[in-house]
Each structure stands twice: as structure tokens, then as C-alpha cells.
Amino acid sequence: MSEEHIKNLEEQFEARIARDEKIEPKDWMPEKYRKTHIRQMSQHAHSEIVGMLPEGNWITRAPSLRRKVALLAKVQDEAGHGLYLYSATETLGISRDEMYEQLHTGKAKYSSIFNYPTITWADMGAIGWLVDGAAIINQVPLCNTSYGPYARAMIRVCKEESFHQRQGYEIMIKLANGTPEQKEMAQDALNRWWWPSLMMLGPTDDVSVHTEQSMKWKLKRKSNDDLRQQFIDQTVPQADLIGLTIPDPDLKWNEERGSYDFGEIDWDEFWQVVKGHGPMNKERMKARVGAWERGEWVRDAAMAYAEKNKNRKDKQAV
Amino acid sequence: MSDKKNWPLWEIFVRSKNGLEHRHCGSLHATDAEMALENARDVYTRRNEGVSIWVVESKNITASNPEHNGELFEPAQDKVYRHPTFYDLPDEVKHM
């Protein structure tokens, strides 16, 4: 293909997206579009998979059967979301094994939030309320993204996600209305998860490298700062309602803007965790790689069993 | 990574209720058709989304090439006479 021909195709491609047309797997697409989508979608899938670990930690210790079935269902949904996203990413020509390899070798990232520890039951509340809350704000605009398989996967994910946030907030309500110790536990979880949740919405607009191109391809509809403001404005009243305090002394309603002003985010901490120096980075990868390696004989045995069955059937047919 | 055989990819189709067609809802990896059905139950119908599942190994699907959409689909575009609105009827005919 000549350079001019490619340029022509690229222009037509951008025009299709601008007209709100969807791009499907077999359509021609610029290499950069393919690569950017593989990167973002696989990281999204990895986040769902690694995201099971901090919560899986509490399934056997949930305080009641009601809480246990809910948490189990939530973690199972996250496995499902990871699978929707992996299979959507495979339509771009990368194999499942390559993606796992990238995760396990640290080449691919996953959401930094999962590198924090879950040390009390209240963390299950804070994760559902704040982490899933921030994830929903990130994900809802993606239901309209330009790549068809990604958009369809996100519609399913978003439909299922709202129970996650509600179950988390319900845990917080219960603890906040419980004994002084329980309320303190809820406040402590909020204190630890608040800032990492704000960081989840990404670096500030002035340093975010992908924003402009991502806006064009509808991988992003709003800037990181706008999403963060939306998250803060919607979450602060929810904390007020249950008598918990957002751990930010600079948080203040700004009448003029109709939004909350908030304090400085510690971006050094964010970059430290991204670079692998968070409290749980090593532990998460160890758990993930360990599960993959310990499961290898099961995967191989299942494949061998299927082949044996097939051979047997083929023989009978002769 | 082992160089043993990877689980093949399957395309999953779900009928949401009787009277409606099966619709493609995604794909998954499984060793054989039976496992693909069982996994599809867990991955795609956790909330009563289906009453019937079809699984087809992805390599068995032949898809048209979007680059040939012209030859393939344009011939239908100038055949307005295939639509009822092409035909003139007197106003007195109410239902036809």
C-alpha cells in the first residue's frame, strides 16, 4: 500500500468515527488504533482479574451469609468482566496467552488501586463504594466508544456493576451506624481508600499523554480532571449522609462553581505505585502468577481429556 | 509459557427467551463443546439472560470481508421496487 493510499484510508477511518460509526474487527484500521486499543482493553481486563484478589481475601471471613453470597457474586462478576474484555481484545489479533504473558512479566499494567491491602472488613465496603464508584464513572462513557466489541463488552459490564457499588455502600452504612468501633473501622477504610480512589481517575489533564487522541477515538469522552470532579461531587454527600468524614481538610463547597474544591493529590505516591513500589504490587503478581502456574496441569489435563474423547468418538464413527 | 496445546476459542450465541433468535454475545476458551457450553452458562448467563445457548468453534465461522462490502451489498441499493412504498395506489385504498 502506498503512503498516499494509507493516508486516504486513515482520513476515511477518522471520518467514520466522527460520524459515530462503529469499527468492527475485520474493518481496516490504523496500526496505532489497533495498538492503543490492545493496550487499553487488555489493561482493563487485567484490572478486572487482579481486582479479584483484594476482595477474594475476605470471602471466607464475611460477617454473614448475606454478605458472603454478595461478595462471592461480585468477585465472580469481575472474573466475567475480565473474560468479556479479554475476548473482545482477542478480536484485534492478540492471543489470550500473549496477554497473560504481558501481565505476568509486568509488561502490561493494571489499575494501581489493587496494589493497596485490604486489612479489615470495612475495606470491602470502601472498595465497592469508592473503587467501583470511580470505575463506573470511568466506564459509562466507554459504552459509546468507537470499537464495537469494546463498547458491547462495556455495556454488559456497566449493567452488572451497579450492584457492586450498592453492596459496598450498604456495608459502610451498616458499619457507620454500628458500635463506635465499627464506625471507626468504616472511617479508617474511607481514610485509606479516598486518595487512591481519586488517583484511579488518572493523572491531571496537563500531564496526561493519551487524552487528545483518545478523545478522538471515543476511548475517552471527558478529561481525567472532569471525571475526578464528578466523582468527588457525587461521593461527598454520600459520606455526609452516613456521618463519615472525607479525609481532606481542604475540601470545601464552592458556590460559584457548583462543585467541591479539594486538596492536593500526592502524585508521587501514585507514580511510585504505578512503577511497582506500592504496598501490594509484588504480592498481587505472586498470587496471580502462582495461580496460573499451579493451574497448568489442570488446563493440560482438560485438553488431553477432550482430545481422548474426540478420538474415541471418531473411532466409533468409523 | 508452555508450548502445549491452548484451549481453542468458541463463539457464544444466547437465546434470551423463546420466540427470539440466538444472538452472538461474545467468545471464550474451552477444551471442547461441552465445556464451552458450561463456561458460557457462567460467563454469559449469570443473571437469567438466556434459555438456550449455541457454541461454535471460532475457526468454523466464515465471515465476509468488509473490503468487499461494495460488490456484496451495493446491488441491493438501487432496487427500490423491492419495497412497498415504490408502488402508487389510490388514496381510497386504506389497507394494503
PDB file of C-alpha atoms in Angstrom, chain A residues 25 41 45 80-94 96 99 147 149-150 153, chain B residues 9-12 24-29 43-44:
ATOM      1  CA  PRO A  25     -12.827  -6.413  13.997  1.00  0.00           C
ATOM      2  CA  MET A  41      -8.538  -3.087  26.648  1.00  0.00           C
ATOM      3  CA  ALA A  45      -9.126  -6.912  31.502  1.00  0.00           C
ATOM      4  CA  GLY A  80     -16.684 -12.468  33.973  1.00  0.00           C
ATOM      5  CA  HIS A  81     -15.788  -8.860  33.150  1.00  0.00           C
ATOM      6  CA  GLY A  82     -12.167  -9.866  32.680  1.00  0.00           C
ATOM      7  CA  LEU A  83     -13.284 -12.614  30.285  1.00  0.00           C
ATOM      8  CA  TYR A  84     -15.581 -10.314  28.237  1.00  0.00           C
ATOM      9  CA  LEU A  85     -12.701  -7.888  27.868  1.00  0.00           C
ATOM     10  CA  TYR A  86     -10.048 -10.477  27.030  1.00  0.00           C
ATOM     11  CA  SER A  87     -12.205 -11.979  24.299  1.00  0.00           C
ATOM     12  CA  ALA A  88     -13.024  -8.506  22.932  1.00  0.00           C
ATOM     13  CA  THR A  89      -9.277  -7.751  22.844  1.00  0.00           C
ATOM     14  CA  GLU A  90      -8.556 -11.010  21.033  1.00  0.00           C
ATOM     15  CA  THR A  91     -10.618  -9.705  18.091  1.00  0.00           C
ATOM     16  CA  LEU A  92      -7.737  -7.265  17.480  1.00  0.00           C
ATOM     17  CA  GLY A  93      -5.345 -10.129  16.742  1.00  0.00           C
ATOM     18  CA  ILE A  94      -3.550 -10.682  20.042  1.00  0.00           C
ATOM     19  CA  ARG A  96      -5.000 -14.742  25.263  1.00  0.00           C
ATOM     20  CA  MET A  99      -1.903 -11.013  27.120  1.00  0.00           C
ATOM     21  CA  TYR A 147     -14.596  -0.047  18.739  1.00  0.00           C
ATOM     22  CA  PRO A 149     -16.546  -5.267  20.651  1.00  0.00           C
ATOM     23  CA  TYR A 150     -15.230  -2.958  23.409  1.00  0.00           C
ATOM     24  CA  ALA A 153     -18.451  -5.561  26.487  1.00  0.00           C
TER      25      ALA A 153
ATOM     26  CA  LEU B   9     -11.762 -20.216  21.053  1.00  0.00           C
ATOM     27  CA  TRP B  10     -15.555 -20.604  20.836  1.00  0.00           C
ATOM     28  CA  GLU B  11     -18.216 -18.098  19.782  1.00  0.00           C
ATOM     29  CA  ILE B  12     -21.239 -17.991  22.057  1.00  0.00           C
ATOM     30  CA  HIS B  24     -23.915 -13.536  19.414  1.00  0.00           C
ATOM     31  CA  CYS B  25     -22.782 -12.313  22.812  1.00  0.00           C
ATOM     32  CA  GLY B  26     -19.030 -12.930  22.880  1.00  0.00           C
ATOM     33  CA  SER B  27     -16.477 -15.695  22.946  1.00  0.00           C
ATOM     34  CA  LEU B  28     -14.491 -17.826  25.362  1.00  0.00           C
ATOM     35  CA  HIS B  29     -11.850 -20.548  25.513  1.00  0.00           C
ATOM     36  CA  VAL B  43     -19.776 -16.204  31.754  1.00  0.00           C
ATOM     37  CA  TYR B  44     -22.803 -15.011  29.780  1.00  0.00           C
TER      38      TYR B  44
END
